[in-house]
mmCIF file with all atom_site columns, C-alpha atoms in Angstrom:
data_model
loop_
_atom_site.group_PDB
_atom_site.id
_atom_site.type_symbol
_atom_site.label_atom_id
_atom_site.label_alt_id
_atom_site.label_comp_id
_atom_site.label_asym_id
_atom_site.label_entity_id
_atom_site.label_seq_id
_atom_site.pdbx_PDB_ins_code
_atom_site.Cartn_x
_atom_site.Cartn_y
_atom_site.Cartn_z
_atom_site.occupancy
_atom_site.B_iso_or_equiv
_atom_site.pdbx_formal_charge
_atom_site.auth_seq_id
_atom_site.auth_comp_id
_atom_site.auth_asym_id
_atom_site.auth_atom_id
_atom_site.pdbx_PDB_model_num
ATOM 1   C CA . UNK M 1 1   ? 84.990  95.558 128.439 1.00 0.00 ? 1   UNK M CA 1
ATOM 2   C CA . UNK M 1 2   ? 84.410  94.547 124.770 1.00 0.00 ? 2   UNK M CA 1
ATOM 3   C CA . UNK M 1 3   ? 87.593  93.924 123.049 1.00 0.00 ? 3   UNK M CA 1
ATOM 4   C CA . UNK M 1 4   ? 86.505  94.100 119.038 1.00 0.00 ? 4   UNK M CA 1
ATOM 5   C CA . UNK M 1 5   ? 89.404  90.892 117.528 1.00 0.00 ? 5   UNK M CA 1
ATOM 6   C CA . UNK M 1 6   ? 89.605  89.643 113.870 1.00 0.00 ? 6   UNK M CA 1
ATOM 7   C CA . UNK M 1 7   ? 90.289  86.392 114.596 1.00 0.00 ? 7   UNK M CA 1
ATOM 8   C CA . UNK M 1 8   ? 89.806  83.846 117.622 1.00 0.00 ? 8   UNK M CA 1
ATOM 9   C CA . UNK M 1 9   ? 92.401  81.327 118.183 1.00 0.00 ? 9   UNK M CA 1
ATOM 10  C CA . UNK M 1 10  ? 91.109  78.199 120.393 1.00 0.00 ? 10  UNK M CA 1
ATOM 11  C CA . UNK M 1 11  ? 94.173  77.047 121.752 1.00 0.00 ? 11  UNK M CA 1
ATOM 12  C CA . UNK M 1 12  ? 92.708  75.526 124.796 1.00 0.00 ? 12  UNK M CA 1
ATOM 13  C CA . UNK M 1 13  ? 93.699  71.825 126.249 1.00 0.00 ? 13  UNK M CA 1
ATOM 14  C CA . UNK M 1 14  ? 97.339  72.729 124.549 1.00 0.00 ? 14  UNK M CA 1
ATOM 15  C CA . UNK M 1 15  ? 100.631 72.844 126.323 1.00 0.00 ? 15  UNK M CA 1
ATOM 16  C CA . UNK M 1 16  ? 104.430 74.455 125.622 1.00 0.00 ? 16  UNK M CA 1
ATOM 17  C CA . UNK M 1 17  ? 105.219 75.121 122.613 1.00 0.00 ? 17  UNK M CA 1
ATOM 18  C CA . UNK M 1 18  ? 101.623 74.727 121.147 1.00 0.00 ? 18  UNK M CA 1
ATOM 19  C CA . UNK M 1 19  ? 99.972  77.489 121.811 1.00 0.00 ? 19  UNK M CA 1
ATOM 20  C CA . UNK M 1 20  ? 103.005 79.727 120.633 1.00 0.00 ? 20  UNK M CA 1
ATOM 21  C CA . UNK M 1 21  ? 103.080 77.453 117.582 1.00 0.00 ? 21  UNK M CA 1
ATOM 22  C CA . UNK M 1 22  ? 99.411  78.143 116.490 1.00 0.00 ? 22  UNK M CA 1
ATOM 23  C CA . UNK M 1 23  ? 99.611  81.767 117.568 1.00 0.00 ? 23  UNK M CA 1
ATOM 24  C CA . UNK M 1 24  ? 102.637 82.293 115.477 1.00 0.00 ? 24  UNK M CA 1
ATOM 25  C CA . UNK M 1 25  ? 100.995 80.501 112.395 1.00 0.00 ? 25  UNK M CA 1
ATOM 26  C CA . UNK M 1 26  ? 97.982  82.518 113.023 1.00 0.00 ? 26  UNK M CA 1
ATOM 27  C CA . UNK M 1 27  ? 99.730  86.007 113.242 1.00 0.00 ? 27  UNK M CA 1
ATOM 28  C CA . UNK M 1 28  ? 101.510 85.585 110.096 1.00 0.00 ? 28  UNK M CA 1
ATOM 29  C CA . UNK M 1 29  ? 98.138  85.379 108.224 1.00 0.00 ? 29  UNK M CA 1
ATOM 30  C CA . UNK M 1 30  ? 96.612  88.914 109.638 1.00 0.00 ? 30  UNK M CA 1
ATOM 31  C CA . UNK M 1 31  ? 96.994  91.819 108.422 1.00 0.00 ? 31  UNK M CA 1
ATOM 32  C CA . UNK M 1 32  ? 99.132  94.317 110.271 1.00 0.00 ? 32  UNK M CA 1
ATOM 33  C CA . UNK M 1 33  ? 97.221  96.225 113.267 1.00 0.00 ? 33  UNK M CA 1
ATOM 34  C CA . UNK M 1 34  ? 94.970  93.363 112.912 1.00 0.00 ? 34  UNK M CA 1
ATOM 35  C CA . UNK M 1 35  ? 94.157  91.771 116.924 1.00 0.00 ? 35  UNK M CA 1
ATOM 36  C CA . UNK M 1 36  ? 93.546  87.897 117.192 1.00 0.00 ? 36  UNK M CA 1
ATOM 37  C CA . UNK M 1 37  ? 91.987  86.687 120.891 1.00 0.00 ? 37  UNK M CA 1
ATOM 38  C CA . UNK M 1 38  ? 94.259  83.730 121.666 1.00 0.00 ? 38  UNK M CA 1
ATOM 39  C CA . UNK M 1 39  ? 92.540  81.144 124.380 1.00 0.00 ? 39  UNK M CA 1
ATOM 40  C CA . UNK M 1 40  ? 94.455  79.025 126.394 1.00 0.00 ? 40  UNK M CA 1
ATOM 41  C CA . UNK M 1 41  ? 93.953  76.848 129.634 1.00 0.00 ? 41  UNK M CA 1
ATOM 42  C CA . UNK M 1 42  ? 97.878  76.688 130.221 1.00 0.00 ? 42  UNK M CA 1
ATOM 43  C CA . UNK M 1 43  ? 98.544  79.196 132.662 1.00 0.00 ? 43  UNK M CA 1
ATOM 44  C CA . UNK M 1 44  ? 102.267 78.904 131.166 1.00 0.00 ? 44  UNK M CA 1
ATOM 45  C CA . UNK M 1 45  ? 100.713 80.490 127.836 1.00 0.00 ? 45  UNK M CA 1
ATOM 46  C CA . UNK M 1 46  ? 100.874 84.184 129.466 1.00 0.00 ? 46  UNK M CA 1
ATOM 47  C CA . UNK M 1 47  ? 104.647 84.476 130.278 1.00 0.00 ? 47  UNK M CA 1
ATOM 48  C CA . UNK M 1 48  ? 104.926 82.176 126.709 1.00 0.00 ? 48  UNK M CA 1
ATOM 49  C CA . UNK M 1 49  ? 102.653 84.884 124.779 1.00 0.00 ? 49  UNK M CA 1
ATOM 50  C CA . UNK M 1 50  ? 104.591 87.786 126.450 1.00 0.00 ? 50  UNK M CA 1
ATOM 51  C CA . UNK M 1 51  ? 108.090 86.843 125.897 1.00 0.00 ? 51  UNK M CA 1
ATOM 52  C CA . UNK M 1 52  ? 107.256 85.683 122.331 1.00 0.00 ? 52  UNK M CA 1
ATOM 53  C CA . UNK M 1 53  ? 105.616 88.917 121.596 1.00 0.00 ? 53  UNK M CA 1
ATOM 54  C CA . UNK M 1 54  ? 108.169 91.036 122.933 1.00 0.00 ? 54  UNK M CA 1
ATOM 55  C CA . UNK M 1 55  ? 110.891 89.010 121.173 1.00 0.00 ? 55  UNK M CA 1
ATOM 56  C CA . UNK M 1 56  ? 109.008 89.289 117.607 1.00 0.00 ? 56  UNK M CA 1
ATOM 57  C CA . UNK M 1 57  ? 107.965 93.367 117.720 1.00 0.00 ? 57  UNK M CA 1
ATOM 58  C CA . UNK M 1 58  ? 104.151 92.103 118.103 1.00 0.00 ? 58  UNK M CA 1
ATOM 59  C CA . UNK M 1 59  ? 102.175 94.032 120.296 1.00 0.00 ? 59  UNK M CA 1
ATOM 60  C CA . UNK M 1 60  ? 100.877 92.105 123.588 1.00 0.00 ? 60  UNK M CA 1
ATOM 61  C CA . UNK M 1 61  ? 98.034  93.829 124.680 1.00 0.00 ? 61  UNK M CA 1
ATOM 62  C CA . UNK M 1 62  ? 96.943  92.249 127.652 1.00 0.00 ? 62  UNK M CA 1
ATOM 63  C CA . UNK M 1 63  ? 95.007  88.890 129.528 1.00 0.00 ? 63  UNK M CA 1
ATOM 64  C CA . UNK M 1 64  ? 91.915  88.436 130.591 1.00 0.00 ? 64  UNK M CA 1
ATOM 65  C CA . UNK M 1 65  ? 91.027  85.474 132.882 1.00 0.00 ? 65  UNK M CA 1
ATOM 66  C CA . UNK M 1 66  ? 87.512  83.871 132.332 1.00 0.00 ? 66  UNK M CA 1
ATOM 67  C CA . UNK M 1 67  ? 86.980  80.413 134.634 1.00 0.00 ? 67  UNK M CA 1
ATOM 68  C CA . UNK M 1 68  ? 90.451  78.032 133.509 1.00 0.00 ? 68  UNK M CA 1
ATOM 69  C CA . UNK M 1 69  ? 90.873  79.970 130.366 1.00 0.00 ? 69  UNK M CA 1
ATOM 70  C CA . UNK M 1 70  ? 93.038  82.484 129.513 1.00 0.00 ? 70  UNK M CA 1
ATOM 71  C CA . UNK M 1 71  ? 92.182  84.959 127.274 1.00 0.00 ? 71  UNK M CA 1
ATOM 72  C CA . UNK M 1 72  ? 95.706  86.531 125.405 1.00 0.00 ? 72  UNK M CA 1
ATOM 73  C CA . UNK M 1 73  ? 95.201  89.536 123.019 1.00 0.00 ? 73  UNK M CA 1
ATOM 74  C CA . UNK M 1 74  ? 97.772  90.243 120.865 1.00 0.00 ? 74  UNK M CA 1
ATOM 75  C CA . UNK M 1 75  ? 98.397  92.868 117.769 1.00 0.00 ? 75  UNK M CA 1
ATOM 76  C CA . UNK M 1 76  ? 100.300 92.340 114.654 1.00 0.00 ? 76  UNK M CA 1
ATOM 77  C CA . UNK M 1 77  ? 102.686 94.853 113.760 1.00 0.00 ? 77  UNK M CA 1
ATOM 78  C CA . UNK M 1 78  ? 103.344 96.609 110.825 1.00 0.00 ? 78  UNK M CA 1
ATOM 79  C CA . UNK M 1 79  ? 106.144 95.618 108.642 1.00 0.00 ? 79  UNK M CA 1
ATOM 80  C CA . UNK M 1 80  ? 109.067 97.172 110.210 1.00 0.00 ? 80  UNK M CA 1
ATOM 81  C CA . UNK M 1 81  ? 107.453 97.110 113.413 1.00 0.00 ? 81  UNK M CA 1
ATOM 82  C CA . UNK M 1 82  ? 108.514 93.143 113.654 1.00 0.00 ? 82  UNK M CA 1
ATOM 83  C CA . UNK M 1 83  ? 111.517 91.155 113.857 1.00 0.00 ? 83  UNK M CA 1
ATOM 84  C CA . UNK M 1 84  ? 112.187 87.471 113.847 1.00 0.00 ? 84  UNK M CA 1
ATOM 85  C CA . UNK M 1 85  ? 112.373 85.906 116.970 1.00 0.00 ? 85  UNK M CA 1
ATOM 86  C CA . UNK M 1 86  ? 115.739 86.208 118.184 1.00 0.00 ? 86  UNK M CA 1
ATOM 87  C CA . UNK M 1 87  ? 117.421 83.090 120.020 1.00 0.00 ? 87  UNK M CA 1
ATOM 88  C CA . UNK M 1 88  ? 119.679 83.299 122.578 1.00 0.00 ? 88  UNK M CA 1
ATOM 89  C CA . UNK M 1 89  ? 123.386 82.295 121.628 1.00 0.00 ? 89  UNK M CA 1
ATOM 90  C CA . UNK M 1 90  ? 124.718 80.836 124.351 1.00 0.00 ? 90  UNK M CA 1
ATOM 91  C CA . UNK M 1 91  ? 123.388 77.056 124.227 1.00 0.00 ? 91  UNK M CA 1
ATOM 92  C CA . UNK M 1 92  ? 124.197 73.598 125.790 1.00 0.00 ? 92  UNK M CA 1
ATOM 93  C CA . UNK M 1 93  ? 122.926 70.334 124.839 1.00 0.00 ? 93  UNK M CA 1
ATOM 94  C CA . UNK M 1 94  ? 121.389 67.889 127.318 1.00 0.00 ? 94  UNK M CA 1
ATOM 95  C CA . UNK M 1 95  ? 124.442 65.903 127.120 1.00 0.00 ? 95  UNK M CA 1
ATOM 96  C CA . UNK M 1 96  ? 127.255 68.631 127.567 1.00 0.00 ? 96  UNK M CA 1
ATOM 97  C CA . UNK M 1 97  ? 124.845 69.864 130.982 1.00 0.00 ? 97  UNK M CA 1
ATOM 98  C CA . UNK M 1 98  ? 124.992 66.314 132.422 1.00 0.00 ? 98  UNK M CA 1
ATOM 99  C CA . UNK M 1 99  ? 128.340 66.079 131.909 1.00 0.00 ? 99  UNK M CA 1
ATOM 100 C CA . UNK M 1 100 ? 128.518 69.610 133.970 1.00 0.00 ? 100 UNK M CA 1
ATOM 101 C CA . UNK M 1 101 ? 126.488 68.706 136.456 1.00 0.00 ? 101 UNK M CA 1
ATOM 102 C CA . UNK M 1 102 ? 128.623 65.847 137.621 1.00 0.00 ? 102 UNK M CA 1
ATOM 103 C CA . UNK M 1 103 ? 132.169 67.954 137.157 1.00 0.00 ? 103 UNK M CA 1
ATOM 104 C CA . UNK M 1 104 ? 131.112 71.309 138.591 1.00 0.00 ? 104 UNK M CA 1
ATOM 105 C CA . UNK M 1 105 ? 127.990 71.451 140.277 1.00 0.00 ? 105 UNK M CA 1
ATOM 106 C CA . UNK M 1 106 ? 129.158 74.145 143.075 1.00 0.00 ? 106 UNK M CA 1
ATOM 107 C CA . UNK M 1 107 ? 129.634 77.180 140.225 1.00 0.00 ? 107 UNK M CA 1
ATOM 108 C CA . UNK M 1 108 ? 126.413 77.111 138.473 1.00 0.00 ? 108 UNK M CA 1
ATOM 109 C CA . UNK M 1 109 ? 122.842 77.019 139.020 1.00 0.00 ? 109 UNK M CA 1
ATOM 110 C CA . UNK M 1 110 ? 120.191 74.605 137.097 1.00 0.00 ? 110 UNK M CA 1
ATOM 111 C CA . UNK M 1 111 ? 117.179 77.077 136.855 1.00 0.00 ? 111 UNK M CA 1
ATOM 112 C CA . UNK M 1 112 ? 114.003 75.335 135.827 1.00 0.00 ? 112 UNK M CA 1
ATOM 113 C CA . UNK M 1 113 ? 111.402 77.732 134.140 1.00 0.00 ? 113 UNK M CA 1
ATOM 114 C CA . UNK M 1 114 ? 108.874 75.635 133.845 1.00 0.00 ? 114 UNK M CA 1
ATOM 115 C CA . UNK M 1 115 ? 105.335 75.533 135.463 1.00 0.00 ? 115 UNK M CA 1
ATOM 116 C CA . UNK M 1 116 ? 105.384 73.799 138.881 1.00 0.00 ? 116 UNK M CA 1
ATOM 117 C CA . UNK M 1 117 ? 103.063 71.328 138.398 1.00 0.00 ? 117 UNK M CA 1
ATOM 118 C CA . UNK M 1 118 ? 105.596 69.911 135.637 1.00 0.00 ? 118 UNK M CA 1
ATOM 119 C CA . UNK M 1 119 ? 108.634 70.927 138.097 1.00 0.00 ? 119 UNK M CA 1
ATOM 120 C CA . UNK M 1 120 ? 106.379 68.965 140.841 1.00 0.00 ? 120 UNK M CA 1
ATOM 121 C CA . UNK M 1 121 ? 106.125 65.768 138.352 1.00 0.00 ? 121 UNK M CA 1
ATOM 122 C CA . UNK M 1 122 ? 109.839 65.285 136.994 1.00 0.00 ? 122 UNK M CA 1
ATOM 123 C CA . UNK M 1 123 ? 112.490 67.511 137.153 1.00 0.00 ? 123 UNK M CA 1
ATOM 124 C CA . UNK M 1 124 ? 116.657 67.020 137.659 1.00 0.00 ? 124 UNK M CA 1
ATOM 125 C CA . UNK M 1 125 ? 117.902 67.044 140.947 1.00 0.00 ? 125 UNK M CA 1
ATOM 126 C CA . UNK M 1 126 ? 119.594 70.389 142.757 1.00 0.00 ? 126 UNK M CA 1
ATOM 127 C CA . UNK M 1 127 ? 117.269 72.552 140.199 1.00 0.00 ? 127 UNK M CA 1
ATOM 128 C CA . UNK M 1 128 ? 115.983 75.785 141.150 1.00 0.00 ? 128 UNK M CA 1
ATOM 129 C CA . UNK M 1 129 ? 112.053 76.082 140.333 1.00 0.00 ? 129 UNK M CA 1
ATOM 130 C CA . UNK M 1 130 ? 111.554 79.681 139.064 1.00 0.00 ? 130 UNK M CA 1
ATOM 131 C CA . UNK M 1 131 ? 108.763 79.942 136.251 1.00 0.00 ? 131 UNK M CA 1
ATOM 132 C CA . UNK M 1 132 ? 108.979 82.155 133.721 1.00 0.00 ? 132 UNK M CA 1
ATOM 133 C CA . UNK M 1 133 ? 106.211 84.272 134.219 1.00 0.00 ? 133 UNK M CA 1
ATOM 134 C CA . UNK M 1 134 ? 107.608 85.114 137.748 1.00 0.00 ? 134 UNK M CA 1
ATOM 135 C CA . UNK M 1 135 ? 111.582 85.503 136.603 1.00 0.00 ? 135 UNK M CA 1
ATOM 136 C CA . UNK M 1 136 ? 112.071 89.186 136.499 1.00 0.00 ? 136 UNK M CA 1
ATOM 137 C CA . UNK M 1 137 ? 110.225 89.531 140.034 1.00 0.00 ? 137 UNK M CA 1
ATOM 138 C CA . UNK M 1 138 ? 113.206 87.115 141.543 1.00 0.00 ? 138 UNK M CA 1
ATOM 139 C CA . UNK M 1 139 ? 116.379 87.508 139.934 1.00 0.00 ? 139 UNK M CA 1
ATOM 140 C CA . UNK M 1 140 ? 117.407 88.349 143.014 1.00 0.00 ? 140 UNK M CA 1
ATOM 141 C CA . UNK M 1 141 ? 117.563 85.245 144.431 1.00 0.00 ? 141 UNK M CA 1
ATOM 142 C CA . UNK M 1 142 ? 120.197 84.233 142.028 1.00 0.00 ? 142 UNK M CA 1
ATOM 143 C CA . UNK M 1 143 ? 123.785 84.354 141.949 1.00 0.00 ? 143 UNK M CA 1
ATOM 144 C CA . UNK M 1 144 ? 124.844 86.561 138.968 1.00 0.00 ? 144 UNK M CA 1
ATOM 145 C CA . UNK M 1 145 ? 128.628 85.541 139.858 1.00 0.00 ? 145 UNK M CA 1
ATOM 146 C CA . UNK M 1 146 ? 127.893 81.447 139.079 1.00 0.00 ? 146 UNK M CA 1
ATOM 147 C CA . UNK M 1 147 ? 127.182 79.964 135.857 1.00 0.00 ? 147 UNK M CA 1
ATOM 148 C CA . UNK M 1 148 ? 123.296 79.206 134.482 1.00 0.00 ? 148 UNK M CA 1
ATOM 149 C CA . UNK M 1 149 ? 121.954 77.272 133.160 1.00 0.00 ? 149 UNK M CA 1
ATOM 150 C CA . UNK M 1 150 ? 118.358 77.628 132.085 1.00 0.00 ? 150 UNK M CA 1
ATOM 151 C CA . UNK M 1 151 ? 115.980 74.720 131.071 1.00 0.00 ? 151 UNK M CA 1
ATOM 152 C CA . UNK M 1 152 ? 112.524 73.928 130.379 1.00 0.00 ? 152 UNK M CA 1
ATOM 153 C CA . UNK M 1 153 ? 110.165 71.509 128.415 1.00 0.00 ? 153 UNK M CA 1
ATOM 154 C CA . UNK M 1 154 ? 111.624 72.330 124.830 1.00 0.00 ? 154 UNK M CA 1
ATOM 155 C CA . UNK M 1 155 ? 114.129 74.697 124.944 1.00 0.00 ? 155 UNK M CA 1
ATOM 156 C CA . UNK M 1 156 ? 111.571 77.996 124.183 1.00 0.00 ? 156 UNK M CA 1
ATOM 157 C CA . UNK M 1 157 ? 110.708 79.563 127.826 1.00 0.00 ? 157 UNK M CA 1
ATOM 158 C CA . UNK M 1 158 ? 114.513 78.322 128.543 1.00 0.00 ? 158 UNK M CA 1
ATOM 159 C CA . UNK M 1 159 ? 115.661 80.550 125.428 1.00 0.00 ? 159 UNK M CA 1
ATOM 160 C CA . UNK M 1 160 ? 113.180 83.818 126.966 1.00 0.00 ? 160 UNK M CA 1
ATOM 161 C CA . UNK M 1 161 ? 114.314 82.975 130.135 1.00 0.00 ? 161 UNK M CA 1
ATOM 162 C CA . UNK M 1 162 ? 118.097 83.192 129.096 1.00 0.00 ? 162 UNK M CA 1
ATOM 163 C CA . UNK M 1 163 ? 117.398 86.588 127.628 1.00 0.00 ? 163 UNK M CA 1
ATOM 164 C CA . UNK M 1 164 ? 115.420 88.315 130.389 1.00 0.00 ? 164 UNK M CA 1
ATOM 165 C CA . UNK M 1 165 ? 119.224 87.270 132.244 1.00 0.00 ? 165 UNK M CA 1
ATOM 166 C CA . UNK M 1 166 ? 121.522 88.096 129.793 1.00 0.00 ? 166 UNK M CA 1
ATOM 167 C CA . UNK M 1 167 ? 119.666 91.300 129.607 1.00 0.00 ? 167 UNK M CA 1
ATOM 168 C CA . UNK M 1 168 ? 119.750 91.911 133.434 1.00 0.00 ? 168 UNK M CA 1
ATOM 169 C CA . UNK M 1 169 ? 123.301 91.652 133.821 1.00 0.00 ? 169 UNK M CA 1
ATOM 170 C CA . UNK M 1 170 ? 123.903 87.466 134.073 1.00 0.00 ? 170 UNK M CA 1
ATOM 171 C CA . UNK M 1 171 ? 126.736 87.199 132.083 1.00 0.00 ? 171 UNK M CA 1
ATOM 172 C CA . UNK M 1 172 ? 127.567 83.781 132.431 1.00 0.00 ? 172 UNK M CA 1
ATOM 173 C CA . UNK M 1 173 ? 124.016 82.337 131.346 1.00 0.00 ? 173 UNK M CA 1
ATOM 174 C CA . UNK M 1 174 ? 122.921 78.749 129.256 1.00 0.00 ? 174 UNK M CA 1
ATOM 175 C CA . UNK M 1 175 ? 120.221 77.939 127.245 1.00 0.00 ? 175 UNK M CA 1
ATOM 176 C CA . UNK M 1 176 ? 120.181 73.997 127.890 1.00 0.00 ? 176 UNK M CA 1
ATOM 177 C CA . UNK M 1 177 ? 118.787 72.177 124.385 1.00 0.00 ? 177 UNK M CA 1
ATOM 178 C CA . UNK M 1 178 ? 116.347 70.328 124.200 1.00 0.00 ? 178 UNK M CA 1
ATOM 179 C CA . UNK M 1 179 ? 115.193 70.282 127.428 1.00 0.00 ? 179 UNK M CA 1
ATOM 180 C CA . UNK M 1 180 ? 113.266 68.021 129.966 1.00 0.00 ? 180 UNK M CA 1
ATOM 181 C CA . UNK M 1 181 ? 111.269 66.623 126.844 1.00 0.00 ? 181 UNK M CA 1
ATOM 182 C CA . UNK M 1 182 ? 114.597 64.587 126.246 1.00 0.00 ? 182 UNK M CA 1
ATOM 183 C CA . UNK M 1 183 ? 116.216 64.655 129.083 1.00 0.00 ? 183 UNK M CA 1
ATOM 184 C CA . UNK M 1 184 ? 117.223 61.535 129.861 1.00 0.00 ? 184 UNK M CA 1
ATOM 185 C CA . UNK M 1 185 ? 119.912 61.729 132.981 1.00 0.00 ? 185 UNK M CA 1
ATOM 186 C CA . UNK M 1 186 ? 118.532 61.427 136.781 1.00 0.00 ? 186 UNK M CA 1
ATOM 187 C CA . UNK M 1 187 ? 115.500 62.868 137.586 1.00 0.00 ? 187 UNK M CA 1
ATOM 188 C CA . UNK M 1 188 ? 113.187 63.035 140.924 1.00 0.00 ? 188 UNK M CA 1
ATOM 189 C CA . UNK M 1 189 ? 109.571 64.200 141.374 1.00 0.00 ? 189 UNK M CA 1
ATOM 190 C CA . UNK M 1 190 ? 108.020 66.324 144.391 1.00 0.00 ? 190 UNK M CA 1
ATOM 191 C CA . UNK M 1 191 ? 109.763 69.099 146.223 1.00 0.00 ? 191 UNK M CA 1
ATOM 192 C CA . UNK M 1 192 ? 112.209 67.226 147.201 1.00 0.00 ? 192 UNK M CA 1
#
């Protein structure tokens, strides 16, 4: 299968929120209906790509896997087509969730989206790993009656995340700003 693109995006060696930031740049030079190829080796870049296309109106048109590198396709759509990326609301600041985490820990849930090898390496004790490419396929194992709060790198798979709940029926749900990159509370590393 020969997928005809007008523009290749080398994206590779690049983590969260890179490739999204170079794909977005790139988009917003083509022409609408125009495809660009975008190639990544973070396997986070798929549920990234997804969620950012669905959230601006661009078409995602599918993956394909070649060795480490990931091969996103993605069309731009026509001027009414597209929105701006919408954020979710509902926010917390690093801060505000530490202070949460030490008052009410038993009503809410710290769900980390992130990939697992960066879950593996650092991440805040009691959090649930659930990466965002794998969210909608187990909501189920969370508690739509608690509070939660949804974190990641840099606060951009934590804001998809959020809306994939909100729009699942978690009403009581947290985008936590800005993220592991700055967390600074306790941490822990392994599965622990």
């Amino acid at each position: 299968m020969s997928i005809k693109v007008d523009q290749v995006l080398d994206c590779k060696g690049l983590s969260c929120p890179m490739p999204i930031v170079r794909t977005k740049k790139a988009m917003d030079q083509l022409e609408a209906g125009q495809v660009i190829e975008v190639q990544a080796t973070d396997k986070g870049s798929l549920a990234d790509i997804q969620g950012w296309a669905r959230n601006t109106g661009n078409q995602y048109l599918g993956t394909k896997e070649e060795g480490d590198v990931l091969k996103h396709y993605l069309r731009k759509a026509n001027p009414g087509e597209g929105k701006e990326a919408a954020k979710f609301e509902h926010t917390i600041q690093n801060d505000e969730l530490e202070k949460a985490l030490a008052e009410n820990k038993d009503d809410m849930i710290l769900l980390d989206v992130r990939e697992p090898a960066e879950y593996e390496f650092k991440h805040i004790p009691g959090a649930v790993s659930i990466p965002l490419g794998e969210l909608e396929s187990k909501l189920d194992t969370l508690d739509k009656n608690k509070v939660i709060h949804v974190i990641c790198r840099t606060g951009s798979r934590s804001d998809m995340a959020a809306q994939i709940l909100s729009e699942k029926g978690f009403e009581r749900v947290k985008n936590v700003l800005p993220g592991m990159s700055e967390w600074i509370g306790t941490t822990e590393a392994g599965n622990q």
